[in-house]
mmCIF file as gemmi writes it, N, C-alpha and C atoms, coordinates in Angstrom:
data_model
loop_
_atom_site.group_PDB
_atom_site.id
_atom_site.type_symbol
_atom_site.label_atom_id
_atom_site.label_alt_id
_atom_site.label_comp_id
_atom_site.label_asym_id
_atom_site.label_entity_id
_atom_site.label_seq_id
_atom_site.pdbx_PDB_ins_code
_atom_site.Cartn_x
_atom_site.Cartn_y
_atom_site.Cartn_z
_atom_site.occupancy
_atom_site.B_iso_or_equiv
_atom_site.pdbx_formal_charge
_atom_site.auth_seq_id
_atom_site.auth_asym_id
_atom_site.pdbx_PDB_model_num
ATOM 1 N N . UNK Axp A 1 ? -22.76 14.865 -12.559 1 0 ? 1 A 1
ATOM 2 C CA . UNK Axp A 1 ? -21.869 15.759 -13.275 1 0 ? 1 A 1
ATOM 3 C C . UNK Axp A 1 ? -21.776 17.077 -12.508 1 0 ? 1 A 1
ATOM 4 N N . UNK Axp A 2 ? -20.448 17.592 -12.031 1 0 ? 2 A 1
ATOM 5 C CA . UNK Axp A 2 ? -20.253 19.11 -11.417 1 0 ? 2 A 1
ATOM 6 C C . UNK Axp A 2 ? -20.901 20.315 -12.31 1 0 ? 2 A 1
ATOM 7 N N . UNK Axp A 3 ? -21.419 21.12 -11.779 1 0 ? 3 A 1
ATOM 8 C CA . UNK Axp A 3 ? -22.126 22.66 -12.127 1 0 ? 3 A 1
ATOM 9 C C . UNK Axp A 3 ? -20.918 23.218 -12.225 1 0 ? 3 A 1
ATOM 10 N N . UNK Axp A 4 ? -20.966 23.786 -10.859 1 0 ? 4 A 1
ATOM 11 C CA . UNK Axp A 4 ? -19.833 24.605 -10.475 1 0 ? 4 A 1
ATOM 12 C C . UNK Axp A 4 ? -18.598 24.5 -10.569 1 0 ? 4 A 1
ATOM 13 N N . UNK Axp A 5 ? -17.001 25.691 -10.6 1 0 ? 5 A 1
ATOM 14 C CA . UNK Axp A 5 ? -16.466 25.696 -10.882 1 0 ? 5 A 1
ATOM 15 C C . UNK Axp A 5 ? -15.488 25.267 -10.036 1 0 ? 5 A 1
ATOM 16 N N . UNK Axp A 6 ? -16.07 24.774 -8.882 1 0 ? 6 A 1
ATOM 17 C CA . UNK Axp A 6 ? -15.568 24.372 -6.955 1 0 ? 6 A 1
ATOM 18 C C . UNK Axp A 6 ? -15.306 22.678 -7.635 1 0 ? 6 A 1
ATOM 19 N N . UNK Axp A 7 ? -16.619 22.148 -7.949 1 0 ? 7 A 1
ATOM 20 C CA . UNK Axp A 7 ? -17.184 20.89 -8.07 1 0 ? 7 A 1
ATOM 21 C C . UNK Axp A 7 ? -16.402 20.515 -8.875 1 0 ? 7 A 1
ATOM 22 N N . UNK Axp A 8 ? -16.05 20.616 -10.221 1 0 ? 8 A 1
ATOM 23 C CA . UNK Axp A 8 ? -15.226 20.413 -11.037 1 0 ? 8 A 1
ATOM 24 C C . UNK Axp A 8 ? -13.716 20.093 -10.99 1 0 ? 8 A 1
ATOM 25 N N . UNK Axp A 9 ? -13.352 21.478 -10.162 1 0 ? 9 A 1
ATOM 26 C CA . UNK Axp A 9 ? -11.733 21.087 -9.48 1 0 ? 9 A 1
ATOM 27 C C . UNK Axp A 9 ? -11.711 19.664 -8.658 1 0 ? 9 A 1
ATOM 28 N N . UNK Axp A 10 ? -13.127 19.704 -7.502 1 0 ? 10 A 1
ATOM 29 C CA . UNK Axp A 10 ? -12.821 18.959 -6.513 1 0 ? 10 A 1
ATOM 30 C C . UNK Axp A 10 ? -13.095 17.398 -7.166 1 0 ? 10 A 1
ATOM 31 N N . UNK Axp A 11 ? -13.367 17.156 -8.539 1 0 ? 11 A 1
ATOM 32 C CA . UNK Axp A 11 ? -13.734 15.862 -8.854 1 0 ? 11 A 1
ATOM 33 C C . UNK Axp A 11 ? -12.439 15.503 -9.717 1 0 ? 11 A 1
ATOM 34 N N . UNK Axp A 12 ? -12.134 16.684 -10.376 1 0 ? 12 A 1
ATOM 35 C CA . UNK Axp A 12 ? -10.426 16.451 -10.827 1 0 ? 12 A 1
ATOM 36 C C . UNK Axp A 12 ? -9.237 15.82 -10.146 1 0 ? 12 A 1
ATOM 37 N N . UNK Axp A 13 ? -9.73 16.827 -8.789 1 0 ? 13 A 1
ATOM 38 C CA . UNK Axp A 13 ? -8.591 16.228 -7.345 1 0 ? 13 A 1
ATOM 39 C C . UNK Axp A 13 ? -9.621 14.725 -6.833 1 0 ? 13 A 1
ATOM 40 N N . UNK Axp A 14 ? -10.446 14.561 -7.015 1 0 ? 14 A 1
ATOM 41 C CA . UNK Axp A 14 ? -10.887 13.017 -6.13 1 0 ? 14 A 1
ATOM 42 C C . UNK Axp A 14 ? -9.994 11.939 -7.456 1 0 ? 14 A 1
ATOM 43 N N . UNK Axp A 15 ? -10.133 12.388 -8.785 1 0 ? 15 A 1
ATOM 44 C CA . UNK Axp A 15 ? -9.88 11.63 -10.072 1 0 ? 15 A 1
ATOM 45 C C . UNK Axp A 15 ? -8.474 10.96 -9.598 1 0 ? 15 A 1
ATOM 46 N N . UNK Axp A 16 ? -7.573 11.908 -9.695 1 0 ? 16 A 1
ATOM 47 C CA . UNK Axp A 16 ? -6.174 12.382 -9.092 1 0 ? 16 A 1
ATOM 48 C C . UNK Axp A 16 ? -5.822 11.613 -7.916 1 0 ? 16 A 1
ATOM 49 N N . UNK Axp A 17 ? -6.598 11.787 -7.348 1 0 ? 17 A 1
ATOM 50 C CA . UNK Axp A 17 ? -6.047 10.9 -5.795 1 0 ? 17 A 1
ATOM 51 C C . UNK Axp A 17 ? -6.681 9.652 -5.679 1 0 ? 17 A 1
ATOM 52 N N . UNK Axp A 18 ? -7.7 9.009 -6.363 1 0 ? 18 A 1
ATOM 53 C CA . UNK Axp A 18 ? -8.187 7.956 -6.857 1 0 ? 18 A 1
ATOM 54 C C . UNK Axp A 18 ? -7.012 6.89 -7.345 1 0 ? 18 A 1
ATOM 55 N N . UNK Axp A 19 ? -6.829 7.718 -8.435 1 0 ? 19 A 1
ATOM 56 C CA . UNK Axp A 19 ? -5.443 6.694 -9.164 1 0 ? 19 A 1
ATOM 57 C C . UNK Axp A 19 ? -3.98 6.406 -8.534 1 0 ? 19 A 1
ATOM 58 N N . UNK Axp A 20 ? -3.8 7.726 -7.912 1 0 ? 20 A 1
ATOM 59 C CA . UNK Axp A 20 ? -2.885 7.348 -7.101 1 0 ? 20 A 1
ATOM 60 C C . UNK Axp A 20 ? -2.724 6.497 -5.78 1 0 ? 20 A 1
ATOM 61 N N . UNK Axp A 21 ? -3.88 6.644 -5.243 1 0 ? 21 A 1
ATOM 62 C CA . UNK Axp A 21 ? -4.484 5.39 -4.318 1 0 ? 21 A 1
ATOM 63 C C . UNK Axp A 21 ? -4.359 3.825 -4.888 1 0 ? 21 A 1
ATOM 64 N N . UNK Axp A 22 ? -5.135 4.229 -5.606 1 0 ? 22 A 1
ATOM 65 C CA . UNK Axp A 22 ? -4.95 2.386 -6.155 1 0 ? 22 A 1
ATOM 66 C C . UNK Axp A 22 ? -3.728 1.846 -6.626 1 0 ? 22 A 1
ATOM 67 N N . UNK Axp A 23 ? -3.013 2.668 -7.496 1 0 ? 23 A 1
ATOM 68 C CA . UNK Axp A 23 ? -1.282 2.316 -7.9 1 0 ? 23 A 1
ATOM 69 C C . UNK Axp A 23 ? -0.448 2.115 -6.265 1 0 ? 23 A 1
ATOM 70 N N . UNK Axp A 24 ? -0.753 3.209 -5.448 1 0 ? 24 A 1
ATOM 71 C CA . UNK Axp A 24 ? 0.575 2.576 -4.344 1 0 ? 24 A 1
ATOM 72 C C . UNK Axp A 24 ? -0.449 1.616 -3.789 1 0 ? 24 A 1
ATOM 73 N N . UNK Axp A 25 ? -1.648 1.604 -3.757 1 0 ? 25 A 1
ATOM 74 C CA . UNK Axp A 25 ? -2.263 0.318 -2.802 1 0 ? 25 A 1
ATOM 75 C C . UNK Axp A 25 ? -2.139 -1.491 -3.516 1 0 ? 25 A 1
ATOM 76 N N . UNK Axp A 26 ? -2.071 -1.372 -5.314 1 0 ? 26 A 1
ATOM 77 C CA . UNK Axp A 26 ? -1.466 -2.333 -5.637 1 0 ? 26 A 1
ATOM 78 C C . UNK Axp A 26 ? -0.071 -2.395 -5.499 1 0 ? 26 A 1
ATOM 79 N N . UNK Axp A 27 ? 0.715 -1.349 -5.461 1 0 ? 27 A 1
ATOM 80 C CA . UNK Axp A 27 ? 2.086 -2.021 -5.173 1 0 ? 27 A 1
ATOM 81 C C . UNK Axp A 27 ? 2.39 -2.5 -4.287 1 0 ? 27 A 1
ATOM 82 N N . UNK Axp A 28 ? 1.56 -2.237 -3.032 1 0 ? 28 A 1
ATOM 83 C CA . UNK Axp A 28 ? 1.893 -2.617 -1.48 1 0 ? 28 A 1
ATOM 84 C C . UNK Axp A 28 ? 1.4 -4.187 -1.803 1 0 ? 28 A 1
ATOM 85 N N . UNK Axp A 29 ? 0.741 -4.501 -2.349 1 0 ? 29 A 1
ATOM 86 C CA . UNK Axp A 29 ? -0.052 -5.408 -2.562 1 0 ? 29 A 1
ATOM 87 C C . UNK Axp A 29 ? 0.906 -6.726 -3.168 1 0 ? 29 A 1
ATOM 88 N N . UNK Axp A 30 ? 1.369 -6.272 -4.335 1 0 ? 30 A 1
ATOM 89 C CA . UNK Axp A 30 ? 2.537 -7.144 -4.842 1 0 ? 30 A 1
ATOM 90 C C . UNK Axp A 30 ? 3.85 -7.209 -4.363 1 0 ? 30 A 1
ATOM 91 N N . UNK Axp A 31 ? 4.123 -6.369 -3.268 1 0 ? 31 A 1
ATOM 92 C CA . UNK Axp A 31 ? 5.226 -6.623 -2.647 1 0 ? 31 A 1
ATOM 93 C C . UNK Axp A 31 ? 5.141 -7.899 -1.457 1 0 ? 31 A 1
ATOM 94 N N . UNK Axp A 32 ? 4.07 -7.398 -0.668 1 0 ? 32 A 1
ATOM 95 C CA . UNK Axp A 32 ? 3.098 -8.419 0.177 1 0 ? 32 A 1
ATOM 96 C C . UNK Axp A 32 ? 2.982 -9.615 -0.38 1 0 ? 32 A 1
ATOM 97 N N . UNK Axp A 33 ? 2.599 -10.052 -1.828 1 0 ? 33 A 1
ATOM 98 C CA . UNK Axp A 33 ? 2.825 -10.913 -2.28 1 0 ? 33 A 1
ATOM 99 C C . UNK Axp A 33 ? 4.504 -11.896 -2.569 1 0 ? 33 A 1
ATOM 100 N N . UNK Axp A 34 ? 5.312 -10.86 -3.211 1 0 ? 34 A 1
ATOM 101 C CA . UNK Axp A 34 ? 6.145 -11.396 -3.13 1 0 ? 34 A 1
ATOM 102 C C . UNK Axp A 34 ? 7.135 -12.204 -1.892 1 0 ? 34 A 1
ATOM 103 N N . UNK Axp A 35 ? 6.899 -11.504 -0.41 1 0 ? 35 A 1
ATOM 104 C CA . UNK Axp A 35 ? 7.37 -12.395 0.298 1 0 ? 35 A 1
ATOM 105 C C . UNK Axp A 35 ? 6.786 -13.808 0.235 1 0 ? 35 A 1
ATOM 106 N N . UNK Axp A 36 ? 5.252 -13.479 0.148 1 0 ? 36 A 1
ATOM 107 C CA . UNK Axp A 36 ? 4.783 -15.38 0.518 1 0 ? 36 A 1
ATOM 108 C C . UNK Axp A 36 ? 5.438 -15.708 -0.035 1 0 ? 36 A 1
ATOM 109 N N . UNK Axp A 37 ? 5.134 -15.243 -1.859 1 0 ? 37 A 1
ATOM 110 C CA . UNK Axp A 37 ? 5.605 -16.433 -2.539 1 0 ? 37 A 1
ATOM 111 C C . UNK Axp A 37 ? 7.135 -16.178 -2.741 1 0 ? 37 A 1
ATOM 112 N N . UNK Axp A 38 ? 8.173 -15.641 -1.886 1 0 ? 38 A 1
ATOM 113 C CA . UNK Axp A 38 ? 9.555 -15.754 -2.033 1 0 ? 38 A 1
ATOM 114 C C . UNK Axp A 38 ? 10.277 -17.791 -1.647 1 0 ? 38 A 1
ATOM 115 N N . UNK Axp A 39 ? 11.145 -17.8 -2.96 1 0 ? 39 A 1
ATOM 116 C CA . UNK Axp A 39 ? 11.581 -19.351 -2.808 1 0 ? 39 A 1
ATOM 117 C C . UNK Axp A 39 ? 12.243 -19.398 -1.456 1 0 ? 39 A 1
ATOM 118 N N . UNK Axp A 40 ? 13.724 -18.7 -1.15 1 0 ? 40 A 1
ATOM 119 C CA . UNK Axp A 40 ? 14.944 -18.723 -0.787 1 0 ? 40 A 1
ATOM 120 C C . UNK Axp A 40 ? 14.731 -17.867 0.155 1 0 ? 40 A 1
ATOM 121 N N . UNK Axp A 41 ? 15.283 -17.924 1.753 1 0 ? 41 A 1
ATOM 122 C CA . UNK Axp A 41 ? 14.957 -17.105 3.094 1 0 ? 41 A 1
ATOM 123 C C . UNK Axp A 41 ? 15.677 -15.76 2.229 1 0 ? 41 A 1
ATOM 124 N N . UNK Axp A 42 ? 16.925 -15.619 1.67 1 0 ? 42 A 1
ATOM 125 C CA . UNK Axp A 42 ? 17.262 -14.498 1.365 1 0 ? 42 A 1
ATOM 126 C C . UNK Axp A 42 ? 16.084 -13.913 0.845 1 0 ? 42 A 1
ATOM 127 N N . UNK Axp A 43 ? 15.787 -14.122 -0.566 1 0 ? 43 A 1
ATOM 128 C CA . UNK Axp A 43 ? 14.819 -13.633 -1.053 1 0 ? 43 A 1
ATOM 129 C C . UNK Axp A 43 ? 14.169 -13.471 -0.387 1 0 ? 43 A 1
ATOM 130 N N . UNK Axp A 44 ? 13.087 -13.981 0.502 1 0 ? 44 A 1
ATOM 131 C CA . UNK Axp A 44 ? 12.218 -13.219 1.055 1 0 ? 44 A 1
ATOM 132 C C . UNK Axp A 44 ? 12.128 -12.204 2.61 1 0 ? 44 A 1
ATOM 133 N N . UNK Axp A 45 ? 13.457 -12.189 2.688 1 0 ? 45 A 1
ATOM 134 C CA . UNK Axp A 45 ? 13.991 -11.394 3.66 1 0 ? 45 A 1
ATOM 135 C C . UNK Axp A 45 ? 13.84 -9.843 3.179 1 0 ? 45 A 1
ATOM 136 N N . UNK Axp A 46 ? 14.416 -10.115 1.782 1 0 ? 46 A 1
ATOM 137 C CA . UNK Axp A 46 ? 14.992 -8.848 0.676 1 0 ? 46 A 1
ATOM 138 C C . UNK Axp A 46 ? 13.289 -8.488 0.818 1 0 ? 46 A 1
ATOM 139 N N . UNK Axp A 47 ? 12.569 -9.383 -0.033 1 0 ? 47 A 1
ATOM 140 C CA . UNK Axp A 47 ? 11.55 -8.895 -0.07 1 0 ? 47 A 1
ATOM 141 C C . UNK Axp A 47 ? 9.88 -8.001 0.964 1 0 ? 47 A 1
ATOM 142 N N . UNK Axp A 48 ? 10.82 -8.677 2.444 1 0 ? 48 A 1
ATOM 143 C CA . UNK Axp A 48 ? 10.154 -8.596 3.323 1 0 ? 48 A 1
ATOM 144 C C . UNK Axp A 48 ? 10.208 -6.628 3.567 1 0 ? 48 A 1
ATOM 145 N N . UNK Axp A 49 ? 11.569 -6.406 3.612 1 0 ? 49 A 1
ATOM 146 C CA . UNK Axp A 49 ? 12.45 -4.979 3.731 1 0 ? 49 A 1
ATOM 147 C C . UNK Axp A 49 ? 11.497 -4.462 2.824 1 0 ? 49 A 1
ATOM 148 N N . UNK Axp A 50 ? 11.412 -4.176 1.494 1 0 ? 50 A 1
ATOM 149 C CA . UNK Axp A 50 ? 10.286 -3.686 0.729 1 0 ? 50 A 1
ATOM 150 C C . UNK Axp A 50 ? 9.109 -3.553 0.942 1 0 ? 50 A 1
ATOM 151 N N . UNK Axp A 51 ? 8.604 -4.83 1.611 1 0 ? 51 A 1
ATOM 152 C CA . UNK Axp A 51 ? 7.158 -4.679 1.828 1 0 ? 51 A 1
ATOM 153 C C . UNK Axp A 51 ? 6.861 -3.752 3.001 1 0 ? 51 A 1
ATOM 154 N N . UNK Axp A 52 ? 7.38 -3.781 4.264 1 0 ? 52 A 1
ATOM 155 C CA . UNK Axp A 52 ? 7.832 -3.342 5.552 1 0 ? 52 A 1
ATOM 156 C C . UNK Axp A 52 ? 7.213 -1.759 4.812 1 0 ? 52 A 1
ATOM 157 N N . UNK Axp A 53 ? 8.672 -1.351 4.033 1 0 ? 53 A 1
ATOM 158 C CA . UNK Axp A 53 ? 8.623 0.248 4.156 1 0 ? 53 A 1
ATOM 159 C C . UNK Axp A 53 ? 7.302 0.579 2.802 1 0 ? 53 A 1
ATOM 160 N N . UNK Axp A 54 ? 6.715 -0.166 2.244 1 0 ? 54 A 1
ATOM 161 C CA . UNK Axp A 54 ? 5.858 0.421 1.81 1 0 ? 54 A 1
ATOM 162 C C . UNK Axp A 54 ? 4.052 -0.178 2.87 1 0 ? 54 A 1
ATOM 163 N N . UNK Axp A 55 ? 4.544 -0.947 3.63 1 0 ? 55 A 1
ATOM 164 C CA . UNK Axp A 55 ? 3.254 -0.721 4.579 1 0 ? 55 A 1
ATOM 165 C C . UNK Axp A 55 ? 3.294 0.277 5.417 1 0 ? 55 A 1
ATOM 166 N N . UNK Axp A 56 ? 4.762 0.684 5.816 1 0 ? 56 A 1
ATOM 167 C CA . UNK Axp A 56 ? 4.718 1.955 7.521 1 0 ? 56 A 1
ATOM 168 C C . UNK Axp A 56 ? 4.366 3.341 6.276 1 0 ? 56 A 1
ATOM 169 N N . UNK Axp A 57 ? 4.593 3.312 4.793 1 0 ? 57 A 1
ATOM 170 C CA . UNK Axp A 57 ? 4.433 4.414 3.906 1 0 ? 57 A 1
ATOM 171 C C . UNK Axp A 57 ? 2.926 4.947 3.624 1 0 ? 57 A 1
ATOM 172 N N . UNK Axp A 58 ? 2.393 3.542 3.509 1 0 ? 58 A 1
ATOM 173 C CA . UNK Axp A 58 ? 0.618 3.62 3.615 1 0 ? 58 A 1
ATOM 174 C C . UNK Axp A 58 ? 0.171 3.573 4.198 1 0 ? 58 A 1
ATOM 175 N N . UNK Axp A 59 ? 0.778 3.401 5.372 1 0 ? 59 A 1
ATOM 176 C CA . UNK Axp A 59 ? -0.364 3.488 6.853 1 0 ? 59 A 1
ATOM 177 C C . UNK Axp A 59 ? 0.016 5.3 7.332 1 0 ? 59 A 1
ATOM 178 N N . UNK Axp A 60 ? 0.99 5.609 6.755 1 0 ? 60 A 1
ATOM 179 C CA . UNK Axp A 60 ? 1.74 7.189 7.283 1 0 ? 60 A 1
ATOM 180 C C . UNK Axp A 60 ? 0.448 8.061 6.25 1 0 ? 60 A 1
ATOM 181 N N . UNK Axp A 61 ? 0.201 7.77 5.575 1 0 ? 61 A 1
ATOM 182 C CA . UNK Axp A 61 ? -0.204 8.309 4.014 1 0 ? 61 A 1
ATOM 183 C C . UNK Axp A 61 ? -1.646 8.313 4.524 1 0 ? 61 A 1
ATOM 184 N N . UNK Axp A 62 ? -2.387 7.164 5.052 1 0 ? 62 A 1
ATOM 185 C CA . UNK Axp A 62 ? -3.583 7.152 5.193 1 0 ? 62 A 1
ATOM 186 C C . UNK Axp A 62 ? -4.577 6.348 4.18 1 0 ? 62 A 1
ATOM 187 N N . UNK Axp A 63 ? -3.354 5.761 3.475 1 0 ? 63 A 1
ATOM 188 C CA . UNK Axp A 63 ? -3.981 4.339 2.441 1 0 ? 63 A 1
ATOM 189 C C . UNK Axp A 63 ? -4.576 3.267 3.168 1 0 ? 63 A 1
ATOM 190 N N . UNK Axp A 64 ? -3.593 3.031 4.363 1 0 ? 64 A 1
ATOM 191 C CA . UNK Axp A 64 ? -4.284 2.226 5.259 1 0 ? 64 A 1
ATOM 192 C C . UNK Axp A 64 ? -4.42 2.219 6.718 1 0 ? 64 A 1
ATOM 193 N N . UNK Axp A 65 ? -5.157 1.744 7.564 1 0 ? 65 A 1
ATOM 194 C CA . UNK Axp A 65 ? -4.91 1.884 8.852 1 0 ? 65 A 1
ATOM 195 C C . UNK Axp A 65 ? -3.841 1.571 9.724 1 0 ? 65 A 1
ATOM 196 N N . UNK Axp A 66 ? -3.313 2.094 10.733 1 0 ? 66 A 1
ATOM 197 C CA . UNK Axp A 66 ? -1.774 1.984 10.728 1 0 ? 66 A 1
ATOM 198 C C . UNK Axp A 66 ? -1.57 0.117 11.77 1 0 ? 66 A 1
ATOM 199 N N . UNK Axp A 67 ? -2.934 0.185 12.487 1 0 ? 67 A 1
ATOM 200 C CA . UNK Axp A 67 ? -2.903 -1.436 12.85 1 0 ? 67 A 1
ATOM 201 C C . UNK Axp A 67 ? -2.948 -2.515 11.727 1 0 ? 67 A 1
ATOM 202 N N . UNK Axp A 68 ? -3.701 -2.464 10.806 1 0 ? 68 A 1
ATOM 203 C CA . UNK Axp A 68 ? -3.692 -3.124 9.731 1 0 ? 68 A 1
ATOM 204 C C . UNK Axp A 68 ? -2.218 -3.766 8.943 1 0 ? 68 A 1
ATOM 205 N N . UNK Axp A 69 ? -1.467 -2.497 8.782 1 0 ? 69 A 1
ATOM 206 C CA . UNK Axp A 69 ? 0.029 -2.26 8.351 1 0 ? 69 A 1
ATOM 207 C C . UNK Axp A 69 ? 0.823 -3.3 9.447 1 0 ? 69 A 1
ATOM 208 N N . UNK Axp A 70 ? 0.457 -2.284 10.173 1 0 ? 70 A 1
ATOM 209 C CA . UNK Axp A 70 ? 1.297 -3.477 11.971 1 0 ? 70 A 1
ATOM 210 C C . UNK Axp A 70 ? 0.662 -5.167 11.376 1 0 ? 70 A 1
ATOM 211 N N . UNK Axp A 71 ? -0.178 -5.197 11.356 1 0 ? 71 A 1
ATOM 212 C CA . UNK Axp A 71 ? -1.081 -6.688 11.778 1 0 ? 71 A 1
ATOM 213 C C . UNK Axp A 71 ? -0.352 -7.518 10.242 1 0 ? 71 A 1
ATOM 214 N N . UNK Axp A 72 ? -0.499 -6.712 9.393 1 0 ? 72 A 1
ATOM 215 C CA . UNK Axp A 72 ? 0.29 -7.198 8.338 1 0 ? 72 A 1
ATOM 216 C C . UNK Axp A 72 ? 1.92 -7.741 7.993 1 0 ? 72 A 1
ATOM 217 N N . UNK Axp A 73 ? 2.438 -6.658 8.514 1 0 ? 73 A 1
ATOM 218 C CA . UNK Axp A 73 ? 4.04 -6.925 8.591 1 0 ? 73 A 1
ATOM 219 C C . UNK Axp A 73 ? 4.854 -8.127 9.536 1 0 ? 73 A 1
ATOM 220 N N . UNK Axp A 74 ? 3.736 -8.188 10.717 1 0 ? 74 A 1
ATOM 221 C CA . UNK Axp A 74 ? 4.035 -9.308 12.137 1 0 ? 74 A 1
ATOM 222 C C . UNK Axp A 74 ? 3.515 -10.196 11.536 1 0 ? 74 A 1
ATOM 223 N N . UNK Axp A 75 ? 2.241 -10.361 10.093 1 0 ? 75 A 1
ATOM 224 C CA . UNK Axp A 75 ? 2.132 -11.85 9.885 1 0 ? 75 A 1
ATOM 225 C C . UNK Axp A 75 ? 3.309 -11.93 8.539 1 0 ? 75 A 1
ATOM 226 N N . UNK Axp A 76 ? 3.969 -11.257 8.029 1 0 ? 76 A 1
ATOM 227 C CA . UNK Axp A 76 ? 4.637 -11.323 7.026 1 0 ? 76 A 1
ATOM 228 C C . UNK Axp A 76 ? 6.008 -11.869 7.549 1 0 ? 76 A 1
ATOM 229 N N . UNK Axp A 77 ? 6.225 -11.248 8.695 1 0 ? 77 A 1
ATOM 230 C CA . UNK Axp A 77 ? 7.721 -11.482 9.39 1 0 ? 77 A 1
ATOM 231 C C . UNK Axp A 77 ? 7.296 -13.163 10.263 1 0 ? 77 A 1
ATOM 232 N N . UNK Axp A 78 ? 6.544 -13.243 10.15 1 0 ? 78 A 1
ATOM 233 C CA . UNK Axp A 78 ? 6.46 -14.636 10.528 1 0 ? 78 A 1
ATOM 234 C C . UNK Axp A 78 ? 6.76 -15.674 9.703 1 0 ? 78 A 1
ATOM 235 N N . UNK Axp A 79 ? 6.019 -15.252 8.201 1 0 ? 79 A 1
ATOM 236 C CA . UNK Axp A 79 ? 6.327 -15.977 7.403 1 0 ? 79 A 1
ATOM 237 C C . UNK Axp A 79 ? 7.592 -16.267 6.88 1 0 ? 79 A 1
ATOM 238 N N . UNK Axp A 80 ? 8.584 -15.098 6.981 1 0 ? 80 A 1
ATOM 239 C CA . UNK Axp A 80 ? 9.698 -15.462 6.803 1 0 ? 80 A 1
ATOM 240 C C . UNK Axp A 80 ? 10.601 -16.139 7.571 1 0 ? 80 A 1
ATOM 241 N N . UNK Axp A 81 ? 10.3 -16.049 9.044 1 0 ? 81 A 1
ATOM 242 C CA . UNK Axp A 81 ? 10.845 -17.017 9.731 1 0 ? 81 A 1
ATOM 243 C C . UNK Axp A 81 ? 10.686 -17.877 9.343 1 0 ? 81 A 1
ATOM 244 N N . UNK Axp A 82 ? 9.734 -18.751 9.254 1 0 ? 82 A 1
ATOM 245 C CA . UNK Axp A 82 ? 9.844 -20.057 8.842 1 0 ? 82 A 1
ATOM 246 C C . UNK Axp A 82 ? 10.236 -20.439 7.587 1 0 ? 82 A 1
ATOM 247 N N . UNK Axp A 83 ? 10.095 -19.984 6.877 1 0 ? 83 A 1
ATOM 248 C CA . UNK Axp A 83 ? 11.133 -20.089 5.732 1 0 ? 83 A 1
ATOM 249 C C . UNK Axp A 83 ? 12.512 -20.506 6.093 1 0 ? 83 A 1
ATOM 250 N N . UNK Axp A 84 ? 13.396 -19.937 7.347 1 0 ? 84 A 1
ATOM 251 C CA . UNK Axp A 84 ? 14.614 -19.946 7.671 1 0 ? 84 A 1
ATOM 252 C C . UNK Axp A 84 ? 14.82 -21.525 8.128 1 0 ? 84 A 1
C-alpha cells in the first residue's frame, strides 16, 4: 500500500495504464484472431487490414515489440494467401 503522496499518484497511473494495456492488447488479439478464423479470402483480407494497423499501433505504443508485430503480420499475411 503507497505512504506517500508520489506513490499514490504513481499506482493510480500504473492502475490506468494497466487497463488500458490489456483492452488494446486484447483487441489486437481478436482481430489476429479473426483473420485465422476468417471463412471467405475477402473477409479475411478485410480483416487482415485491421489487424495490420492495430499491430504497427502496438508495436509504435510499446505494447509490443516491434519484431514480434512484424513476425506476426508476415505469418498472418500468409495465412491469407492461402485462403486465396
Amino acid at each position: 500500500m503507497p505512504n506517500t503522496r508520489s506513490a499514490k499518484k504513481r499506482r493510480r497511473q500504473a492502475d490506468r495504464r494497466r487497463e488500458k494495456n490489456r483492452a488494446s492488447r486484447s483487441e489486437v488479439r481478436r482481430a489476429v484472431k479473426r483473420v485465422r478464423t476468417a471463412e471467405s479470402a475477402a473477409e479475411a483480407e478485410s480483416a487482415f487490414q485491421t489487424a495490420e494497423r492495430l499491430l504497427d499501433r502496438a508495436a509504435r505504443k510499446g505494447l509490443t515489440h516491434r519484431n514480434t508485430a512484424a513476425r506476426t503480420k508476415r505469418r498472418l499475411r500468409k495465412a491469407v494467401s492461402a485462403k486465396s
